Short mmCIF file of C-alpha atoms and ligand atoms in Angstrom, two decimals:
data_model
loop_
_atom_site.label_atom_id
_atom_site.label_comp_id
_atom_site.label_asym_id
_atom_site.label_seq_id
_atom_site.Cartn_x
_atom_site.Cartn_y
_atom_site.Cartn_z
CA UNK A 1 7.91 2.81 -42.34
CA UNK A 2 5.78 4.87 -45.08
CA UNK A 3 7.77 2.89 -47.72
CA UNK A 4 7.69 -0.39 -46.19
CA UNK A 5 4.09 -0.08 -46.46
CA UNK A 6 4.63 0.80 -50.00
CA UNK A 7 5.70 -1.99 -51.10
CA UNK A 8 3.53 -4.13 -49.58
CA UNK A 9 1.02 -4.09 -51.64
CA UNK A 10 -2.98 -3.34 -51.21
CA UNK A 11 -3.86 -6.57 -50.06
CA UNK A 12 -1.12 -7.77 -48.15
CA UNK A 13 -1.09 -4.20 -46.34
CA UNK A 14 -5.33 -5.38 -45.60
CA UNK A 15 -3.83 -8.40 -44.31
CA UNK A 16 -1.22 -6.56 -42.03
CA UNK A 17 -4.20 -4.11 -40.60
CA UNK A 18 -6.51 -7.14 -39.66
CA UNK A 19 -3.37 -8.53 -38.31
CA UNK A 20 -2.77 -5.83 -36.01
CA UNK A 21 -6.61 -5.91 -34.94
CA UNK A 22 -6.44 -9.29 -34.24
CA UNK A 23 -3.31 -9.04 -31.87
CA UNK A 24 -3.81 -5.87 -30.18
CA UNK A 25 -7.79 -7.34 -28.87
CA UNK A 26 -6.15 -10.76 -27.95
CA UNK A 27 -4.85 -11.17 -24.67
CA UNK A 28 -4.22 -15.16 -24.17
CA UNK A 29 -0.16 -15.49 -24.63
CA UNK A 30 -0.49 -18.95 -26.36
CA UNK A 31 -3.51 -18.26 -28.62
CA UNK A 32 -1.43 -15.02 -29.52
CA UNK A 33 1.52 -16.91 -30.72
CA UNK A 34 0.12 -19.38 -32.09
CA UNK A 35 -2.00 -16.96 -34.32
CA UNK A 36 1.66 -15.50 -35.00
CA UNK A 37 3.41 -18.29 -36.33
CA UNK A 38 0.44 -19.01 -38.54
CA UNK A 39 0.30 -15.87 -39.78
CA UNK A 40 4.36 -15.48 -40.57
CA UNK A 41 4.28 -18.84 -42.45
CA UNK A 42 1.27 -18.01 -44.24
CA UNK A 43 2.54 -14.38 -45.50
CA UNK A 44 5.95 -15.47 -46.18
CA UNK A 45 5.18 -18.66 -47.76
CA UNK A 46 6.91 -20.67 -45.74
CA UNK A 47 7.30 -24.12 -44.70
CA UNK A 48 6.97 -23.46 -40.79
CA UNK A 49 7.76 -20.65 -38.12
CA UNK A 50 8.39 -19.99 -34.15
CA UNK A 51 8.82 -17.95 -31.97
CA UNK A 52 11.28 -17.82 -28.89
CA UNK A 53 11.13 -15.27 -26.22
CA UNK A 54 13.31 -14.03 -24.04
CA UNK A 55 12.70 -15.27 -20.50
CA UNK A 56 12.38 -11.79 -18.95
CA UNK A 57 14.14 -12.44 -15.32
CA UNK A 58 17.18 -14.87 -16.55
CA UNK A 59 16.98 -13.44 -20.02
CA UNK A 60 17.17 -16.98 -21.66
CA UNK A 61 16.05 -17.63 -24.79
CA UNK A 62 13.11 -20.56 -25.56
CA UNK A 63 10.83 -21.61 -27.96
CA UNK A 64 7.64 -20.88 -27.32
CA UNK A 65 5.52 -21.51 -30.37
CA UNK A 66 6.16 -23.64 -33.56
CA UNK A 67 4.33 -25.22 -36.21
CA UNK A 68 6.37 -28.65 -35.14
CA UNK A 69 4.96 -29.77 -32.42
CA UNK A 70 7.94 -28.94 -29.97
CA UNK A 71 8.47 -31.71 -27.28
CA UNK A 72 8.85 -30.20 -23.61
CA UNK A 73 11.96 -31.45 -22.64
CA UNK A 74 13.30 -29.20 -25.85
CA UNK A 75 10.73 -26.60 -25.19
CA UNK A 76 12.10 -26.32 -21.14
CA UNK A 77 16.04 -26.13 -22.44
CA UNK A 78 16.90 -22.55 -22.74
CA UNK A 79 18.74 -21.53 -26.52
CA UNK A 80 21.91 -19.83 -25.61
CA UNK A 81 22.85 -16.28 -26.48
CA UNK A 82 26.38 -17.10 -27.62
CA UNK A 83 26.23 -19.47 -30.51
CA UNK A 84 23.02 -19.66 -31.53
CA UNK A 85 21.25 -17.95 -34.48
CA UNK A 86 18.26 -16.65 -32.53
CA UNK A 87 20.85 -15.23 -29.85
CA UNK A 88 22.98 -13.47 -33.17
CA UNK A 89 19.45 -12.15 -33.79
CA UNK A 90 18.40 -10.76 -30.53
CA UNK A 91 22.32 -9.41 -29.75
CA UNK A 92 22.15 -7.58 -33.60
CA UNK A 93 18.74 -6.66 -32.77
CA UNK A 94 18.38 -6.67 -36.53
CA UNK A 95 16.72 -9.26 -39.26
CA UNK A 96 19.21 -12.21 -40.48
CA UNK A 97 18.79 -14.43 -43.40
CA UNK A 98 20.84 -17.60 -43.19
CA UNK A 99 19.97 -19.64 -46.77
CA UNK A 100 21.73 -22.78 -45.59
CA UNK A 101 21.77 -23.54 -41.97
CA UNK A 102 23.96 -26.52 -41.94
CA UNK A 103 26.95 -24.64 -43.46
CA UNK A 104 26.32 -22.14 -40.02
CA UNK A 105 28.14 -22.76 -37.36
CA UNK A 106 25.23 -21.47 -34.77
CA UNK A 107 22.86 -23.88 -36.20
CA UNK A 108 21.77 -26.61 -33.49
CA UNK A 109 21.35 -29.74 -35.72
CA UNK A 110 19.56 -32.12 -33.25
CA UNK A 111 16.44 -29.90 -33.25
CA UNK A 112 15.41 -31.16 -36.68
CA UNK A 113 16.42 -34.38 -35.43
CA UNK A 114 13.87 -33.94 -32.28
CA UNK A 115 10.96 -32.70 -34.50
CA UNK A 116 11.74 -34.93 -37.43
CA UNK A 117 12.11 -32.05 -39.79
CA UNK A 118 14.66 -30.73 -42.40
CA UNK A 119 15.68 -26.72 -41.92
CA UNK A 120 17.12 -25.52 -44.96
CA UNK A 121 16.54 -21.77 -44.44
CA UNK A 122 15.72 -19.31 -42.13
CA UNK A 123 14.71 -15.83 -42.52
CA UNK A 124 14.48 -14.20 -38.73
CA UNK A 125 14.02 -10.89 -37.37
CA UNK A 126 13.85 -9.63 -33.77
CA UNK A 127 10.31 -8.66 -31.84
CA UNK A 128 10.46 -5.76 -30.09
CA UNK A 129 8.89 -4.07 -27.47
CA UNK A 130 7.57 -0.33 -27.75
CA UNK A 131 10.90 0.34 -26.45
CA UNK A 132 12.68 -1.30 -29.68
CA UNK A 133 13.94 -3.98 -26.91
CA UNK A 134 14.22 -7.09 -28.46
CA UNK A 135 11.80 -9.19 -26.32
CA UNK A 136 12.01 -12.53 -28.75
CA UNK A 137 12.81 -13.78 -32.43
CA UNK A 138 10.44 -14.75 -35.25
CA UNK A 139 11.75 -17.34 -37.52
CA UNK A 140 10.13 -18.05 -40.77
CA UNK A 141 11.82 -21.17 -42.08
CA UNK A 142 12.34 -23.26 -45.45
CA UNK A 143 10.37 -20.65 -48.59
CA UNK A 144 8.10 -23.21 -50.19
CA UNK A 145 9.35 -23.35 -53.77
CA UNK A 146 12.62 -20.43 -54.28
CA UNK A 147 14.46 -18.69 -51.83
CA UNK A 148 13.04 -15.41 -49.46
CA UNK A 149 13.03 -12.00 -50.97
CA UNK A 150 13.65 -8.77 -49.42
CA UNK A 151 9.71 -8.31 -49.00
CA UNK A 152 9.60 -11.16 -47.23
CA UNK A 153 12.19 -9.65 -45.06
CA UNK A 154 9.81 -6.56 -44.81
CA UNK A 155 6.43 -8.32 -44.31
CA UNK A 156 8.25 -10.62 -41.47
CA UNK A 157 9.37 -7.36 -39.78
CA UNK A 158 6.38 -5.66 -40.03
CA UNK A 159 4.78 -8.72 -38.39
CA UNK A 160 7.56 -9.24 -35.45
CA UNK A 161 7.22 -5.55 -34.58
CA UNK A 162 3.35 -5.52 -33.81
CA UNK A 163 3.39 -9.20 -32.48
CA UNK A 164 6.30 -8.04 -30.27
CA UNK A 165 4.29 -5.59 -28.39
CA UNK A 166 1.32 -7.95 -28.04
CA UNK A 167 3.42 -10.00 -26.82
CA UNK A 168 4.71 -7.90 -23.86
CA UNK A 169 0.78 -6.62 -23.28
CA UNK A 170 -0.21 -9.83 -23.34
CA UNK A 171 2.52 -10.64 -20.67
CA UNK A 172 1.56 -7.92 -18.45
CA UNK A 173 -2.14 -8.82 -18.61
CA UNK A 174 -1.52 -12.10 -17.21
CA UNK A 175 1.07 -10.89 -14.47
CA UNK A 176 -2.01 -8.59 -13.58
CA UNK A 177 -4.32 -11.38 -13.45
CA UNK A 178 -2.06 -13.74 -11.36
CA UNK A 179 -1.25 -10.86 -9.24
CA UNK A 180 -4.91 -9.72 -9.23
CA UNK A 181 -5.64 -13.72 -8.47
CA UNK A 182 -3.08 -13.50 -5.73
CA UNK A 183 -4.87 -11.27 -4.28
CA UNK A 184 -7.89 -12.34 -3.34
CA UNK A 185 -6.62 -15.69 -2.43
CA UNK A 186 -4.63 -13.21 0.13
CA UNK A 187 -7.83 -11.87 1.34
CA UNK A 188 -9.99 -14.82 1.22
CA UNK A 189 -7.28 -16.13 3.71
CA UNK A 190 -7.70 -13.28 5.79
CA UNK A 191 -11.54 -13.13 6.12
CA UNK A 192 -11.14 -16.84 6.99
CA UNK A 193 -8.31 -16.15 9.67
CA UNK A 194 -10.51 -13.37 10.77
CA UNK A 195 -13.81 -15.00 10.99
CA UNK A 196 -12.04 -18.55 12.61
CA UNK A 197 -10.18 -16.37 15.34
CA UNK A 198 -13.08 -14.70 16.54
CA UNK A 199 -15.26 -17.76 16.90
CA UNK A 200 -12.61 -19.78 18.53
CA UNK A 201 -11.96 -16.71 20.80
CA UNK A 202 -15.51 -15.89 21.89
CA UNK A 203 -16.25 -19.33 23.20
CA UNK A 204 -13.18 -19.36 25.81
CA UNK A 205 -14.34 -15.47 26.31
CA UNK A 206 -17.62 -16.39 27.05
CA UNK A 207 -16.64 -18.91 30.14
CA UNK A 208 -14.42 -16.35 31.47
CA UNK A 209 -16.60 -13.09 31.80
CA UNK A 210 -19.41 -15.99 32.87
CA UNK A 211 -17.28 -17.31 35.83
CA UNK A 212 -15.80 -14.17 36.42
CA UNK A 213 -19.32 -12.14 37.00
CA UNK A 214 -20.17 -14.62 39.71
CA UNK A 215 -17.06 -14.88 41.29
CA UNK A 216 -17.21 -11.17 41.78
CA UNK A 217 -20.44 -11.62 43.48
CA UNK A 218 -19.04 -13.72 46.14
CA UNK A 219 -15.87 -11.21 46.59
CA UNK A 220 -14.85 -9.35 49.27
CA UNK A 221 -15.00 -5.50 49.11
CA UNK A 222 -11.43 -5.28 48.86
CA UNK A 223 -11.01 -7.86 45.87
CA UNK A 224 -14.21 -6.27 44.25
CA UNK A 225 -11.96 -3.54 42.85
CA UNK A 226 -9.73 -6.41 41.59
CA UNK A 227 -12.09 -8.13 39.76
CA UNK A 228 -13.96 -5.17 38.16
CA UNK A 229 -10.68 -4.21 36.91
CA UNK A 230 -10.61 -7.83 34.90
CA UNK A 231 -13.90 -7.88 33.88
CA UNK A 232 -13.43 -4.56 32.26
CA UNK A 233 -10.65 -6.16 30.47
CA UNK A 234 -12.80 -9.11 29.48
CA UNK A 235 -15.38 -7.03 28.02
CA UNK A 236 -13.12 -4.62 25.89
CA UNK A 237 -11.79 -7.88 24.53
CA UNK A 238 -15.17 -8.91 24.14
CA UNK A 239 -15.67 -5.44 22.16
CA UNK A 240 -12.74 -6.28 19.84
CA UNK A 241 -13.90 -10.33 19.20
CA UNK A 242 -17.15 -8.86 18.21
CA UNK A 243 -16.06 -6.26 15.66
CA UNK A 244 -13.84 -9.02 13.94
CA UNK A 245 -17.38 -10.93 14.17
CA UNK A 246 -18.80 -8.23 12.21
CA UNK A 247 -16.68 -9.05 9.07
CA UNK A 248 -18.74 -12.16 8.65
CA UNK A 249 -21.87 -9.46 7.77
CA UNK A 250 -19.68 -7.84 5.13
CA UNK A 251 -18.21 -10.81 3.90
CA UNK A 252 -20.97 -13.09 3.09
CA UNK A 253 -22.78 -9.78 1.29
CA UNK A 254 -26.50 -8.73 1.53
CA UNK A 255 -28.20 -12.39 1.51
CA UNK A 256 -27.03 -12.59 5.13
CA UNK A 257 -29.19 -9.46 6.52
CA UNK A 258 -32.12 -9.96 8.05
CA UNK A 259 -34.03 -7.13 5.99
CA UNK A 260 -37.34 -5.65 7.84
CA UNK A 261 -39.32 -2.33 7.76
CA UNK A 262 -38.40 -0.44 10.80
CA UNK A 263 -38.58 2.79 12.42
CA UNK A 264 -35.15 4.27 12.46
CA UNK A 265 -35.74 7.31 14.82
CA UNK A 266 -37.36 4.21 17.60
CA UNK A 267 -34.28 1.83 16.67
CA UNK A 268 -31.31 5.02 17.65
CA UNK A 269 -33.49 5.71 20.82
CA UNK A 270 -33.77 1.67 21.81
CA UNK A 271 -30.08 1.93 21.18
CA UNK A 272 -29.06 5.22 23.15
CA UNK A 273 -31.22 4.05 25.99
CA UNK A 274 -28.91 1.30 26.58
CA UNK A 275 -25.98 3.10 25.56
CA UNK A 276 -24.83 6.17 27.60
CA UNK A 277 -23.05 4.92 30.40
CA UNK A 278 -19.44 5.14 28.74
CA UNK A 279 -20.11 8.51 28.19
CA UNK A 280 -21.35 9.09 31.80
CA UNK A 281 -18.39 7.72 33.04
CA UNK A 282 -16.52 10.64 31.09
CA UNK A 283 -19.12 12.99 32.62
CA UNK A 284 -20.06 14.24 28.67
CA UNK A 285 -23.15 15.34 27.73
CA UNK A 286 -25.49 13.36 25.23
CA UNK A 287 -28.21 15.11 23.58
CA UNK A 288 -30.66 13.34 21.01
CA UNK A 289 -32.78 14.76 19.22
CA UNK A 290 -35.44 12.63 16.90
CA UNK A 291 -38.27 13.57 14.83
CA UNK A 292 -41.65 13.10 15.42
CA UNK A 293 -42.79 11.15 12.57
CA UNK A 294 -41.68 7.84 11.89
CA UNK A 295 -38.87 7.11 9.25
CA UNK A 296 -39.27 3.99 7.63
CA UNK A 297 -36.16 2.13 6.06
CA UNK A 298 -35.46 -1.41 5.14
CA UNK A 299 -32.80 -2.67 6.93
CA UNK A 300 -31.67 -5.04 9.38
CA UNK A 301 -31.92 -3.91 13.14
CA UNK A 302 -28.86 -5.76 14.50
CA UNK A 303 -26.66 -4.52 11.58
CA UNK A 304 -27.71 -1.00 12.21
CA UNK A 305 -27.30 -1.37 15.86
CA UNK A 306 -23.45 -2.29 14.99
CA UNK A 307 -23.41 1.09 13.05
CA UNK A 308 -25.16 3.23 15.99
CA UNK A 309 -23.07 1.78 19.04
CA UNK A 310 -19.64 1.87 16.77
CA UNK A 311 -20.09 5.50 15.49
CA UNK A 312 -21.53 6.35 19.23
CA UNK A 313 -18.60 4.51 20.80
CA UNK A 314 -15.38 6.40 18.27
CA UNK A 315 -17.81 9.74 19.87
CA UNK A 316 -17.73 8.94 23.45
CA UNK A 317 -14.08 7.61 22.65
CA UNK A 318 -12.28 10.66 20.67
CA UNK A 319 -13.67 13.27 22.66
CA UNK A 320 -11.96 14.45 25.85
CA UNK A 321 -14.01 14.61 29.64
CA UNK A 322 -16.96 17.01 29.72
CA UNK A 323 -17.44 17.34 25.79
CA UNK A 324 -20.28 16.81 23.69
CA UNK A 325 -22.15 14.26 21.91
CA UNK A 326 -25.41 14.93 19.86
CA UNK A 327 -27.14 12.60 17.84
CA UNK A 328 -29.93 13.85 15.27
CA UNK A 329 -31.97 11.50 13.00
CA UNK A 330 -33.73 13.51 10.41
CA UNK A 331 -35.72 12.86 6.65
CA UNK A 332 -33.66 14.18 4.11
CA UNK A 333 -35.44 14.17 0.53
CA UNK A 334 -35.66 10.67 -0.38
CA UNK A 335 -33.03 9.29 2.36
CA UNK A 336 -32.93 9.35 6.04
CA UNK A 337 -29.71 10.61 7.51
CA UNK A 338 -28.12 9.64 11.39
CA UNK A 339 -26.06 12.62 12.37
CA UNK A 340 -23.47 11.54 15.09
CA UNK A 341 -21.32 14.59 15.90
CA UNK A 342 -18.66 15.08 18.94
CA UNK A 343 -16.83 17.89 20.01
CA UNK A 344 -13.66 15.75 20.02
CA UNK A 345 -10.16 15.74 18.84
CA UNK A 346 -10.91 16.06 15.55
CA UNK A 347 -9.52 14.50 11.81
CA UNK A 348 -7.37 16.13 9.57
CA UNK A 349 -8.94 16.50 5.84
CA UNK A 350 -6.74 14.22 4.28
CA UNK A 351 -7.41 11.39 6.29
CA UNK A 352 -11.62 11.53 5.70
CA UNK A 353 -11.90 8.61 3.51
CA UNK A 354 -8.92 6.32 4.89
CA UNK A 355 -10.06 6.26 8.21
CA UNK A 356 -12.95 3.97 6.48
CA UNK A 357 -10.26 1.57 5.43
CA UNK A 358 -10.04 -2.09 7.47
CA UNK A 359 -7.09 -1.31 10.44
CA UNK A 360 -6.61 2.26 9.44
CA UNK A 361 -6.25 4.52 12.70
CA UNK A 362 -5.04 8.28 12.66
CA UNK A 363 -2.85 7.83 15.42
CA UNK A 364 0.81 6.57 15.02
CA UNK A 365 -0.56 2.74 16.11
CA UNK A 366 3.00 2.48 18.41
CA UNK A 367 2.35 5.74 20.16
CA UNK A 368 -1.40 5.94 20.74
CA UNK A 369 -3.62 6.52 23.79
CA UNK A 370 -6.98 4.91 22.26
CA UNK A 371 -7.71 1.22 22.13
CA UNK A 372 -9.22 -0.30 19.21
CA UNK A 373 -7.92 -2.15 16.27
CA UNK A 374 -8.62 0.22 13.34
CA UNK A 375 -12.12 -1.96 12.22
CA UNK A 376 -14.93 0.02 13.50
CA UNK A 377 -15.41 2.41 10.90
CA UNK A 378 -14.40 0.28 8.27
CA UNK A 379 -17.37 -1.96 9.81
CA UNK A 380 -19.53 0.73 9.44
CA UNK A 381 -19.10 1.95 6.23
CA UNK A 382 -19.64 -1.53 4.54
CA UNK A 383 -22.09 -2.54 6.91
CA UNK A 384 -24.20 0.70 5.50
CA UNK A 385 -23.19 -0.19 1.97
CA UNK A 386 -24.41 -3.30 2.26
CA UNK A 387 -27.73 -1.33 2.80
CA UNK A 388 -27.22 0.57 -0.11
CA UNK A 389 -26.22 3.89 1.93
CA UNK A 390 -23.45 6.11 2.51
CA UNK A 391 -21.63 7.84 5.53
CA UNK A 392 -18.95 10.01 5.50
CA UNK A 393 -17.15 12.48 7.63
CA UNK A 394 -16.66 16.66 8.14
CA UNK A 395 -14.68 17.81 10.88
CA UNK A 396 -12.57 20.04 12.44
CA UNK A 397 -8.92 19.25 14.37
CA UNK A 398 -9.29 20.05 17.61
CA UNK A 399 -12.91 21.28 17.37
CA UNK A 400 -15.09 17.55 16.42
CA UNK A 401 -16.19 15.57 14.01
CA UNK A 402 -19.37 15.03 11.96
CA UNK A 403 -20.21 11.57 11.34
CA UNK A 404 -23.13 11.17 8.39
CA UNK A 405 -25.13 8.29 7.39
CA UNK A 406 -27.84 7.81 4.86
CA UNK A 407 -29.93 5.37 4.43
CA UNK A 408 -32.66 5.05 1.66
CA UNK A 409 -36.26 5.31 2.88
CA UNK A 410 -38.65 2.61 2.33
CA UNK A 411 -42.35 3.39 0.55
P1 LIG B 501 -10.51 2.40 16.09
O1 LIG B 501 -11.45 3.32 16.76
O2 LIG B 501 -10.61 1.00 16.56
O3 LIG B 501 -9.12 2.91 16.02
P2 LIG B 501 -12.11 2.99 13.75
O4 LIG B 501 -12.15 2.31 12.44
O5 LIG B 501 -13.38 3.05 14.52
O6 LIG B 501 -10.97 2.28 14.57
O7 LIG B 501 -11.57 4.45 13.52
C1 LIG B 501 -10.43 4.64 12.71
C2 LIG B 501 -9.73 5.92 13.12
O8 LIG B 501 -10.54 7.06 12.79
C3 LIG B 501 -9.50 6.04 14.61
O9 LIG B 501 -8.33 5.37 15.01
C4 LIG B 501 -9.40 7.54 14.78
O10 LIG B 501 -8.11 7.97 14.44
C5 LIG B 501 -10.36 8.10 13.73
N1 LIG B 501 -11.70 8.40 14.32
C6 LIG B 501 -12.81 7.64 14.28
N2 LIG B 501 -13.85 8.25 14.89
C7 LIG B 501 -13.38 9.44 15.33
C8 LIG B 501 -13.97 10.56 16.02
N3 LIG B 501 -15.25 10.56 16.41
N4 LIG B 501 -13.15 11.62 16.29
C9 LIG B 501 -11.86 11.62 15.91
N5 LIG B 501 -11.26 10.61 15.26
C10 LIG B 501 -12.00 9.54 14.97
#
């Protein structure tokens, strides 16, 4: 390589580094090779230049660039392998100078008749990826005025061999952006199946637990139990409808809260006062302890209510009969943290942060004993982003969990 460059000369070697620049900050395929071909005819001194790549699944060859303009129907028909002169190049995976292409046998004749132009000569060489892979062919054709020289060889090399890596970067960038684009049409789709499902559910919901609630007024003792047992069944469905509800918060971002200054420590005892009966029906023990001072944040009170009941609800839920539940709101420096720890079954280190991902559950989801769809926490920990907070978890298997939440205090 050292001697290549040593015979390129000061300037032309300039050229070669702005070259390189140029091509390793651009990331557009076509502006790339167009920027190429202009570049190959201008430092070989040539009459024209393209460039045909190898498709990378069928592992066609087609031209992708040219200083004629290339019509599509030519530009869409693959070059073959066998019997062409850019296949001889990409098979040798070495440079090939052909000075008269109509005494070559390779040599496709109606593509000068298609772009109305007379090959004479071609100099090409193979572009290669950092593997030394051919990935295409760079064709510099018809020398304006004499015939090519070994440095033109050199310099066309040199050129094919950087280009042929920007090339496959350039191709990766845009599978990455398609995927990337992909993507987020995938999950656009999904908050709108989510957010469409749950509104078309709750309305139906809403008749049944209505029509249900008085019908179990008018029941006899012995079909009481009956109907208690469906409107339990009602409301955990009603439980599920509304986390999927909750998305919508997340979704649409901060401009949908309802921002006010409120009292944190009076907002978790509003909540809790309405709130203990699961965990009276599993005969645990709640214990709450607030401060006596107020602790002003900026937040909005439904929102945080979502975060109280669904941290409160994972507590009463993961802990066994009998255990524990203790809820402390406290100032902490410039924050003020919730505290919402159980004496339940406990999460294993590893799975701290991904049990904050949407649908991510501990359990083996076929073989588990608690309901729920995975969303709570995943709820809770954008909901509280969303307020420009944090929460996160400590525990110990077996022993309980820790759930934490800060929010920032208001002035
Ligand atoms: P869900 O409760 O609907 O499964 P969440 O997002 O609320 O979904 O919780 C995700 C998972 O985190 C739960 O399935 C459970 O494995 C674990 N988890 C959450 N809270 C607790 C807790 N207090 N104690 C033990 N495990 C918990």
């Amino acid at each position: 390589m050292r001697e290549r460059f040593a015979k390129l000369g000061v300037s032309r070697l300039a050229r070669m580094v702005e070259i390189s620049r140029i091509l390793n900050s651009a990331n557009n395929l076509d502006q790339l090779l167009t920027y190429i071909i202009r570049e190959a005819a201008i430092l070989t001194n040539t009459e024209a230049a393209s460039i045909l790549l190898l498709e990378p699944h069928s592992r066609d060859l087609y031209i992708v660039a040219s200083s004629n303009a290339i019509p599509p129907q030519m530009a869409n028909t693959p070059v073959p392998l066998n019997g062409s002169i850019a296949g001889a190049i990409i098979r040798a995976n070495k440079p090939m100078f052909i000075p008269d292409v109509a005494k070559d046998p390779r040599w496709n004749k109606n593509v000068d008749k298609v772009i109305d132009f007379k090959t004479q000569a071609i100099l090409g060489v193979p572009m290669r990826d950092v593997d030394r892979q051919p990935v295409g062919v760079l064709e510099a054709i018809n020398k304006n005025g004499g015939e090519f020289t070994r440095q033109d060889a050199e310099m066309l090399t040199i050129l094919a061999d950087i280009a042929g890596v920007a090339v496959e970067r350039a191709r990766m960038d845009e599978n990455l952006r398609r995927a990337y684009a992909e993507l987020n049409d995938l999950d656009q789709l999904k908050t709108d199946f989510i957010s469409i499902a749950s509104h078309e559910l709750r309305t139906p919901l809403t008749v049944i637990l209505g029509y249900l609630s008085f019908l179990r007024e008018e029941a006899s003792p012995e079909m009481m139990k009956q109907f208690d047992t469906v409107l339990d069944a009602a409301v955990h469905l009603r439980t599920l409808i509304q986390d999927m509800l909750n998305f919508q918060y997340v979704d649409t971002g901060r401009e949908s809260l309802n921002l006010a200054r409120l009292d944190l420590a009076a907002l978790v005892r509003e909540v809790m006062a309405e709130r203990d009966d699961t965990a009276v029906a599993k005969q645990q023990t709640v214990t709450i302890n607030l401060p006596e001072t107020e602790l002003p944040i900026m937040a909005d009170s439904s929102v945080i209510e979502v975060v109280l009941n669904n941290l409160f609800d994972n507590a009463v839920k993961f802990t066994p009969q009998e255990g524990h539940i203790e809820i402390t709101v406290e100032a902490r420096d410039e924050e003020v943290w919730v505290i919402v720890s159980d004496t339940g079954v406990g999460i294993p280190p590893d799975q701290y942060e991904r049990i904050f991902k949407r649908f991510y559950q501990v359990e083996d989801p076929l073989d588990r004993h608690h309901e729920g769809m995975g969303l709570g926490l995943a709820i809770v920990k954008e909901l509280v982003e969303l307020h420009q907070g944090r929460v996160w978890v400590e525990s110990e298997e077996g022993k309980g969990s820790t759930f934490f939440v800060a929010l920032p205090v208001c002035e």
